[in-house]
PDB file of C-alpha atoms in Angstrom:
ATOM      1  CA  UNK A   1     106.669 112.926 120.971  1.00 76.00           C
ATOM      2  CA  UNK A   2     105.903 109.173 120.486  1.00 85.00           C
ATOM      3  CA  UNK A   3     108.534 106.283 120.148  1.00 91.00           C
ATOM      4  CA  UNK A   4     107.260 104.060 117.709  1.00 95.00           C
ATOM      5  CA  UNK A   5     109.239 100.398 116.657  1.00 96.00           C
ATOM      6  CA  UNK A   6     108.771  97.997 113.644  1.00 97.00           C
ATOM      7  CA  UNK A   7     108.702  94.182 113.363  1.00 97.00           C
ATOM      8  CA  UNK A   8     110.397  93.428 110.987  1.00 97.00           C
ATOM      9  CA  UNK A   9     112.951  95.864 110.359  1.00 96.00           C
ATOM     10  CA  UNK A  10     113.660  93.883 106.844  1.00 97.00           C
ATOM     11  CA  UNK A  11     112.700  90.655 104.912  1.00 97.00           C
ATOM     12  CA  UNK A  12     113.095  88.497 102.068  1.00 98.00           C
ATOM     13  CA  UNK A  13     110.058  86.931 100.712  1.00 97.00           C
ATOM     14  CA  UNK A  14     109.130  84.436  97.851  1.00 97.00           C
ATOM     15  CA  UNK A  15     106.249  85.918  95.736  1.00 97.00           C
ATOM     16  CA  UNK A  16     102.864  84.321  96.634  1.00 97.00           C
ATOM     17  CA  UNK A  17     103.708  84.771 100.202  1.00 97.00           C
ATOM     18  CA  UNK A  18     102.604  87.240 102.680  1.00 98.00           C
ATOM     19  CA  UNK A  19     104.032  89.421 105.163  1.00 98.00           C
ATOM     20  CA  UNK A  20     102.861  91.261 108.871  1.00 98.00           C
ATOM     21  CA  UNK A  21     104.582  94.090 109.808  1.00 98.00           C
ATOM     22  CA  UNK A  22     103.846  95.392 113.279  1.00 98.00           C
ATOM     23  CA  UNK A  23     103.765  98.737 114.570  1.00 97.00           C
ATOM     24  CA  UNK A  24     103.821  99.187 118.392  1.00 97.00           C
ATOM     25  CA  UNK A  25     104.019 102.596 119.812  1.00 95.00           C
ATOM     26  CA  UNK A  26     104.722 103.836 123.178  1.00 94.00           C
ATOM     27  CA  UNK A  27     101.642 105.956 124.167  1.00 91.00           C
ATOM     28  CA  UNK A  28      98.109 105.615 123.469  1.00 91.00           C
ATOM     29  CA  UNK A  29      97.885 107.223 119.804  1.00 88.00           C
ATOM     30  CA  UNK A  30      94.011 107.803 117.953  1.00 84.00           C
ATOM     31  CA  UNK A  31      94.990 107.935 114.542  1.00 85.00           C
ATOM     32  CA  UNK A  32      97.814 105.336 112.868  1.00 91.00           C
ATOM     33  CA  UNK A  33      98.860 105.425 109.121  1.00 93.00           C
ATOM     34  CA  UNK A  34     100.512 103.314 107.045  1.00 96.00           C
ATOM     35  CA  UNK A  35     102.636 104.314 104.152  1.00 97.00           C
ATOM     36  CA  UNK A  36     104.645 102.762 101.519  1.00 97.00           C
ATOM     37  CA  UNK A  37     107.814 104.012 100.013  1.00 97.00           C
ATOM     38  CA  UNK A  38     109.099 102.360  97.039  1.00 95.00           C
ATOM     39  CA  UNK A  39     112.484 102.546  96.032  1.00 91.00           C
ATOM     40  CA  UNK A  40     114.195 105.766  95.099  1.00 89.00           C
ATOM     41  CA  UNK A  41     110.303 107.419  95.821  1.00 92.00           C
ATOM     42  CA  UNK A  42     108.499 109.446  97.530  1.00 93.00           C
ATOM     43  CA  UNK A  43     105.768 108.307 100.603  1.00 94.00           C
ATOM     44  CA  UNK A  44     102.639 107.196  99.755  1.00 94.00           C
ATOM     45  CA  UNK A  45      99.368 106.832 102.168  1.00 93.00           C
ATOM     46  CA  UNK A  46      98.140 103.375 102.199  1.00 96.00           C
ATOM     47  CA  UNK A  47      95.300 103.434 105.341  1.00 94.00           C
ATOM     48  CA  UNK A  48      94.240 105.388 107.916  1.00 90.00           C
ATOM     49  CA  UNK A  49      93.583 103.220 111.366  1.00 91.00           C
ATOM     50  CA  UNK A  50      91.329 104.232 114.287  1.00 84.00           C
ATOM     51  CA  UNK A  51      91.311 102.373 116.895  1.00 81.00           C
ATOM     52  CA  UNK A  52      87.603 100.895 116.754  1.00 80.00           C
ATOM     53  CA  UNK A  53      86.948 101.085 113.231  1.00 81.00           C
ATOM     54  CA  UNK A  54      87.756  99.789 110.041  1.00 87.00           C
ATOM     55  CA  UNK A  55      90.712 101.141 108.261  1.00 91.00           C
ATOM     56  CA  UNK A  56      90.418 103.839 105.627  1.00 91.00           C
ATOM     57  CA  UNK A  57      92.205 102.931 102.319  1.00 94.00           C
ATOM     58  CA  UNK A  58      93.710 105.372 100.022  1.00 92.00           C
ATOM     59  CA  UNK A  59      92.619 105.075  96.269  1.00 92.00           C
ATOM     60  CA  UNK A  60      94.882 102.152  94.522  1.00 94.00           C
ATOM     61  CA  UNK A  61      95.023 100.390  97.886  1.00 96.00           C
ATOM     62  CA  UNK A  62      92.404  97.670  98.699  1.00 96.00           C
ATOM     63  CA  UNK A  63      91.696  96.023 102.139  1.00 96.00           C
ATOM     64  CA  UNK A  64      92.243  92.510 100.125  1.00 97.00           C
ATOM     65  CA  UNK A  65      95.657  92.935  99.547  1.00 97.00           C
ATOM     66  CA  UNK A  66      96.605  95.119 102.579  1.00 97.00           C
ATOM     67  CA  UNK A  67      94.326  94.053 105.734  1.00 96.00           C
ATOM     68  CA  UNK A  68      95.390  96.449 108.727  1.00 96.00           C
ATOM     69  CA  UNK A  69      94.185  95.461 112.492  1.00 93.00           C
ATOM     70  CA  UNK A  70      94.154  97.534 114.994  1.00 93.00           C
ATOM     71  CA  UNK A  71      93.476  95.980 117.995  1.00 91.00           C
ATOM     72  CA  UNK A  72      94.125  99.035 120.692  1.00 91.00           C
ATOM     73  CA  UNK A  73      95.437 101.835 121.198  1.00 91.00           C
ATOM     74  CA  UNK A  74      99.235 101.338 120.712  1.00 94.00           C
ATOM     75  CA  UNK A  75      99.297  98.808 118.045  1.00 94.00           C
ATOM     76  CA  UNK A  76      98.740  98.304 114.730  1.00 95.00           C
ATOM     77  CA  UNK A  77      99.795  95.381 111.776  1.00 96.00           C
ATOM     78  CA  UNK A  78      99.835  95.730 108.041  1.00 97.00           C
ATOM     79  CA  UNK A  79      99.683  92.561 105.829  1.00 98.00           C
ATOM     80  CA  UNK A  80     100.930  92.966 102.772  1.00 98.00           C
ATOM     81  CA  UNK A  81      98.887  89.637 101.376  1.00 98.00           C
ATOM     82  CA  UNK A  82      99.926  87.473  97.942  1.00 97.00           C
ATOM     83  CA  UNK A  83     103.263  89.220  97.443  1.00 97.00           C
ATOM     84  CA  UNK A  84     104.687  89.697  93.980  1.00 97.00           C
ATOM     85  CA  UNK A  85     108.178  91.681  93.139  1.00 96.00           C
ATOM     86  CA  UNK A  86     106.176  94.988  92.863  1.00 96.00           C
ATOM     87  CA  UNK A  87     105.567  94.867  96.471  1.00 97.00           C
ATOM     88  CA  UNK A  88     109.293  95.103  97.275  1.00 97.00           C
ATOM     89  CA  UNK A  89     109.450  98.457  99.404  1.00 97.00           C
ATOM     90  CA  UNK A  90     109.485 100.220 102.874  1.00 97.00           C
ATOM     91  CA  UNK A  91     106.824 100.006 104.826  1.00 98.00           C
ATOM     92  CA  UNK A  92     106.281 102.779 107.227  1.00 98.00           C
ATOM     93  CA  UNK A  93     103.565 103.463 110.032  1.00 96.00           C
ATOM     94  CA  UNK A  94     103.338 106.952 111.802  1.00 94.00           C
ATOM     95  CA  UNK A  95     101.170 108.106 114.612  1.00 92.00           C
ATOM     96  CA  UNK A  96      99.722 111.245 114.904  1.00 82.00           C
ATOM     97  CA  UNK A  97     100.781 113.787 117.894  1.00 71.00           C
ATOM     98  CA  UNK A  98      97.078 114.713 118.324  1.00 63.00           C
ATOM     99  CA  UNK A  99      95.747 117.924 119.580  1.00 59.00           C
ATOM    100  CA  UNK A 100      96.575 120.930 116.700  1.00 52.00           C
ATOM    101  CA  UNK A 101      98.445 121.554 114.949  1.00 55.00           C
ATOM    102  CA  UNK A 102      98.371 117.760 113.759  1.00 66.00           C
ATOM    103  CA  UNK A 103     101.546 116.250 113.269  1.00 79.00           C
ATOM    104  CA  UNK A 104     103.700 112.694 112.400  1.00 86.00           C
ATOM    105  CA  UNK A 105     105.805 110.603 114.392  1.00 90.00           C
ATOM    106  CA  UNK A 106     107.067 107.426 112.323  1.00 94.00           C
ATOM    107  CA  UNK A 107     108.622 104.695 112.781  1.00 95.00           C
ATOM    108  CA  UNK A 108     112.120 103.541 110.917  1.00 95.00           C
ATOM    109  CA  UNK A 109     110.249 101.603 108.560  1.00 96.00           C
ATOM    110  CA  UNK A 110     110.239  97.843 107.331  1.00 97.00           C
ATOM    111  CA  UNK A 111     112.384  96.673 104.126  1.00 97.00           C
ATOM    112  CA  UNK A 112     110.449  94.309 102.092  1.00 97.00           C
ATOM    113  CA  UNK A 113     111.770  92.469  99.091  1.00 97.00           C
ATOM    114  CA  UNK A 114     109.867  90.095  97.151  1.00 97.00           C
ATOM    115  CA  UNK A 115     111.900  87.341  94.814  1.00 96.00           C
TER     116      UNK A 115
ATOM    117  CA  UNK B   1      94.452 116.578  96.662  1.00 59.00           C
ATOM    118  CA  UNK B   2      96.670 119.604  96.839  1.00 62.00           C
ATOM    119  CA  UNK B   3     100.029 118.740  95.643  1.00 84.00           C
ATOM    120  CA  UNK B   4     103.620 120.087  95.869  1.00 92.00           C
ATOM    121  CA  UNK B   5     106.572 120.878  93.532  1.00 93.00           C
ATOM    122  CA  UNK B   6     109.845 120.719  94.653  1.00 96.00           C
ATOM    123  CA  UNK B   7     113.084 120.419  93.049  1.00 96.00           C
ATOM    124  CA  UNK B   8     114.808 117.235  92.585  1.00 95.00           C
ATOM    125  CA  UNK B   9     117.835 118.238  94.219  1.00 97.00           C
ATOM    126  CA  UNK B  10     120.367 121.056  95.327  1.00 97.00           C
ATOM    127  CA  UNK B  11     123.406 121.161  97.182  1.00 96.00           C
ATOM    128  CA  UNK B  12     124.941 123.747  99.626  1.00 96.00           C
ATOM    129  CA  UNK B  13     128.226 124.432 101.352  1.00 96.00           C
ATOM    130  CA  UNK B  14     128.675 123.575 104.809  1.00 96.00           C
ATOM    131  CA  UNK B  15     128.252 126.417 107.291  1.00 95.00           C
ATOM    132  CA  UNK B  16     126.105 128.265 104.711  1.00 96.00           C
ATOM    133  CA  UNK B  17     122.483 129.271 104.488  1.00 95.00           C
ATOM    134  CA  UNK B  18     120.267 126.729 102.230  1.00 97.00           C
ATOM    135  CA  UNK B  19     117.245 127.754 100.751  1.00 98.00           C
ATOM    136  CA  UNK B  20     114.828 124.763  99.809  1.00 98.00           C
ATOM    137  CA  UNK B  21     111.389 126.055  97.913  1.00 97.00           C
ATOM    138  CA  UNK B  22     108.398 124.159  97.550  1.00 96.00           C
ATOM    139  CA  UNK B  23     105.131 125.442  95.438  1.00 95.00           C
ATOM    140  CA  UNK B  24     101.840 124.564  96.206  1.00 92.00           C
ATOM    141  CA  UNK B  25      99.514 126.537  93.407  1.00 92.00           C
ATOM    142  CA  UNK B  26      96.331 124.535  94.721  1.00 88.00           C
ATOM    143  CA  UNK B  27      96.453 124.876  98.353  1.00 88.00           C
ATOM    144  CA  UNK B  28      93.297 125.067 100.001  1.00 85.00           C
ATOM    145  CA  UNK B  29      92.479 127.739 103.200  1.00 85.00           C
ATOM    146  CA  UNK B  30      92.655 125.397 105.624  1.00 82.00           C
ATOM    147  CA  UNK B  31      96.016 123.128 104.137  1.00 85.00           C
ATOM    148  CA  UNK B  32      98.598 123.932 107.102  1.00 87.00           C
ATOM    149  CA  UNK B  33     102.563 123.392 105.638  1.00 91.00           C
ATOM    150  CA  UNK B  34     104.748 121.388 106.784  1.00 92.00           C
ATOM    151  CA  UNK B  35     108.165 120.478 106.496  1.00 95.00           C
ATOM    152  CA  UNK B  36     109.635 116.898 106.914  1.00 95.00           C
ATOM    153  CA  UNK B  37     113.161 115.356 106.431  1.00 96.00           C
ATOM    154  CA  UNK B  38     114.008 111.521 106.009  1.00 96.00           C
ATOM    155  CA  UNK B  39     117.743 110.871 106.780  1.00 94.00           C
ATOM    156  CA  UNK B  40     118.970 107.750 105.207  1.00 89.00           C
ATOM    157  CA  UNK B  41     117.027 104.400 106.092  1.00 88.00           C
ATOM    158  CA  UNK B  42     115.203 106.298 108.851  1.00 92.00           C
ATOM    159  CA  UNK B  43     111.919 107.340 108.769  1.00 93.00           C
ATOM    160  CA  UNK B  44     110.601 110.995 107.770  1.00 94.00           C
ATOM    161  CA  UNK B  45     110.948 113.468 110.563  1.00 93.00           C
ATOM    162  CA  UNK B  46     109.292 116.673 111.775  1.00 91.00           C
ATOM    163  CA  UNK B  47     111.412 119.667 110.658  1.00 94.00           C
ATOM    164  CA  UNK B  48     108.686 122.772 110.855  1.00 93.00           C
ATOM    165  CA  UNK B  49     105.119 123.475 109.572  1.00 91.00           C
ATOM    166  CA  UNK B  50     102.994 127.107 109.121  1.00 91.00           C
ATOM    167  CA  UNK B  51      99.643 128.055 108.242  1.00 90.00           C
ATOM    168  CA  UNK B  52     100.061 132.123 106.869  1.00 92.00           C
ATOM    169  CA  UNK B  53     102.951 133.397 108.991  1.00 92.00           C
ATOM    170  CA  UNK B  54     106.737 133.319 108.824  1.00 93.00           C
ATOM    171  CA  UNK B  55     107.642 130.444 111.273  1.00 93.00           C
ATOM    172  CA  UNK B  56     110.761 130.427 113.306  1.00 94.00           C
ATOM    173  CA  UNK B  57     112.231 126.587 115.487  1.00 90.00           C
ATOM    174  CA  UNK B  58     115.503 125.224 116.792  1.00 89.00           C
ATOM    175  CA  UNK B  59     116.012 123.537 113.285  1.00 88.00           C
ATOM    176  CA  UNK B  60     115.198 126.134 110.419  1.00 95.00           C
ATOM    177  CA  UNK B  61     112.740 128.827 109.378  1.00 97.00           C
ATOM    178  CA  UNK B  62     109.604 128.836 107.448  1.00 97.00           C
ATOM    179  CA  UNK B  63     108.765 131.961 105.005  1.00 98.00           C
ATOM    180  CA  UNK B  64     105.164 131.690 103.461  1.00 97.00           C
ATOM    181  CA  UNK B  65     104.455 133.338 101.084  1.00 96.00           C
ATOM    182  CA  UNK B  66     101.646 135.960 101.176  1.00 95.00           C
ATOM    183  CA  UNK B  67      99.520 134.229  98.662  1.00 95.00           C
ATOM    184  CA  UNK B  68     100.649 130.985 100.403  1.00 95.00           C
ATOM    185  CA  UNK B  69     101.409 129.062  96.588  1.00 95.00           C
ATOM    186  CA  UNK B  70     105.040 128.393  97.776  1.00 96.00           C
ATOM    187  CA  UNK B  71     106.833 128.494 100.842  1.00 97.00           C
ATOM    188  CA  UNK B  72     110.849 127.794 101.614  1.00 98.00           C
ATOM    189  CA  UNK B  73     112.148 126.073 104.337  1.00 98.00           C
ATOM    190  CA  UNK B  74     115.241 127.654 105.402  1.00 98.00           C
ATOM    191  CA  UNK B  75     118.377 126.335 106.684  1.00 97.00           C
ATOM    192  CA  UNK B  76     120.260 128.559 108.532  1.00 94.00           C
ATOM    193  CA  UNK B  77     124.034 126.691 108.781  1.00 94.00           C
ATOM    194  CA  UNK B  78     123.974 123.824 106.897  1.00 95.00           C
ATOM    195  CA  UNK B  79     125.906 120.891 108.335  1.00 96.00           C
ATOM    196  CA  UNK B  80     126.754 117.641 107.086  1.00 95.00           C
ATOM    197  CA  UNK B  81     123.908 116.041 109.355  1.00 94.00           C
ATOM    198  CA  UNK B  82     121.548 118.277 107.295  1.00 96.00           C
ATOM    199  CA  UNK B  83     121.932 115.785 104.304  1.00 97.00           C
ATOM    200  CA  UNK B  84     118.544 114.278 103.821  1.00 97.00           C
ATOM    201  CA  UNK B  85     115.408 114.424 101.219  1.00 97.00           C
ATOM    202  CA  UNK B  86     113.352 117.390 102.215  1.00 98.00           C
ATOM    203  CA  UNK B  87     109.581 117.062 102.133  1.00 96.00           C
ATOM    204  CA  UNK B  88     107.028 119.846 101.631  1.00 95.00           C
ATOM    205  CA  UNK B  89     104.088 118.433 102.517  1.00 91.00           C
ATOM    206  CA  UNK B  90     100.119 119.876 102.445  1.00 88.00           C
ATOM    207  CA  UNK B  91      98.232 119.015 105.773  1.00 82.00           C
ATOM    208  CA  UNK B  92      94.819 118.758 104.654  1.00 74.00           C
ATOM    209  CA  UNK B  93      91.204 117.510 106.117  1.00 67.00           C
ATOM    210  CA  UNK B  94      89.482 114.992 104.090  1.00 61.00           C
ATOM    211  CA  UNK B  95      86.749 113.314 105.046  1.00 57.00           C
ATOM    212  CA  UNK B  96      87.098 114.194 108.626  1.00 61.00           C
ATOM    213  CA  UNK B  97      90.358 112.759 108.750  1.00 65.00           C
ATOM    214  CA  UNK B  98      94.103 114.867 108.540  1.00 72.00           C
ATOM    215  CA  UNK B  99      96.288 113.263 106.147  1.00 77.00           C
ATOM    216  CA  UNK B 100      99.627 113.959 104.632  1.00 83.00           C
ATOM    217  CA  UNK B 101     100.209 114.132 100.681  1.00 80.00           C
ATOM    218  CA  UNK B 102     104.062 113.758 100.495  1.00 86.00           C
ATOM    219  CA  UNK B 103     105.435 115.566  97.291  1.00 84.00           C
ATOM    220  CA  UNK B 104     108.825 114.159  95.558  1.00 89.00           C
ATOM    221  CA  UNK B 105     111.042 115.605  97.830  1.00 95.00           C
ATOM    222  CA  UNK B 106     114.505 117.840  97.447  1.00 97.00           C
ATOM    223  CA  UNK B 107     117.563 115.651  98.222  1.00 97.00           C
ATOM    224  CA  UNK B 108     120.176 117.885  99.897  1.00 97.00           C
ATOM    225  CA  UNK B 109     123.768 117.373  99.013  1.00 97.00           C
ATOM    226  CA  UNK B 110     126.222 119.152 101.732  1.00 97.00           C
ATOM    227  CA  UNK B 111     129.807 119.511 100.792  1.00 96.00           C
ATOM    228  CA  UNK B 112     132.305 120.044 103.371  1.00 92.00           C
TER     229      UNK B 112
END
């Protein structure tokens, strides 16, 4: 399993404004993800980061408004640029275990509200 | 993307079997299921995950069906820790990447 922590846990921000939530995990991890959860929703997949390589951006999701580095191996951040009120959500990042079958570890998420 | 349907909600006795379906009409040969919980303002967790055959862990049971368009995640004692929104989620390969596509979720009510 992997033990993964999030900077922030929660924030207030003023529209306009952005935010970078970091993701540090505790063993060297390939593949990183970032999700989004608004409120009272389900997950959605923002990016896909490999260490090495640009992120991967799900459709709706653009590297302008979300930039993701991913600098090694057991850390990643997520910008959430230009903030308006429709940004307010969790953030989440999750690792995967590698090897097959392929599973998630993720981390307790970051509480964004935008005023 | 394969997707899932699950029901909003459903609630159980504690101590008592729960039985939470998912259907997945679209999924692909190589889609593995899997099964995720997110207790309150925590992130998701691993509960279980199949490819064609019944699937048995510490936490619950996975029955596939044959056809493999639905599956239900089983519960075996329900307990008021169990309480959480229960994901049924596709495992796919796109693009040379695995990714998850979350469904809505079931949101488990136990009652003691």
């Amino acid at each position: 399993s992997a033990v993964i922590s999030q900077k922030p846990s929660r924030d207030i921000c003023q529209r306009g404004t952005s935010l970078t939530i970091q993701c540090q995990v505790d063993s060297q991890v390939t593949m990183m993800f970032w999700y989004r959860q608004q409120p009272g929703q389900s997950l959605t997949l923002i990016a896909t980061a490999n260490q090495g390589s640009e992120a991967t951006y799900e459709s709706g999701f653009v590297i302008d408004k979300f930039p993701i580095s991913r600098p090694n191996l057991t850390f990643s951040t997520l910008t959430v640029s230009n903030m308006s009120p429709e940004d307010s959500s969790i953030y989440l990042c999750s690792v995967g275990a590698g090897g097959a079958p392929y599973e998630q570890y993720f981390g307790p998420g970051t509480r964004l509200t935008v005023t | 993307d394969a997707k899932t349907t699950q029901p909003n909600s459903m609630e159980s006795n504690e101590e008592e079997p729960v039985h939470l379906p998912c259907n997945h009409s679209t999924i692909s040969g190589t889609d593995y299921i899997h099964w995720y919980r997110q207790l309150p303002s925590q992130g998701p967790e691993y509960v279980i995950h199949g490819l064609t055959s019944n699937v048995n862990n510490r936490m619950a049971s996975l029955a596939i069906a044959e056809d493999r368009k639905s599956s239900t995640l089983i519960l075996h004692r329900a307990t008021l820790r169990d309480a959480a929104v229960y994901y049924c989620i596709l495992r796919g390969l796109s693009s040379g990447t695995y990714k998850y596509i979350f469904g809505t979720g079931t949101r488990l009510k136990v009652l003691a």
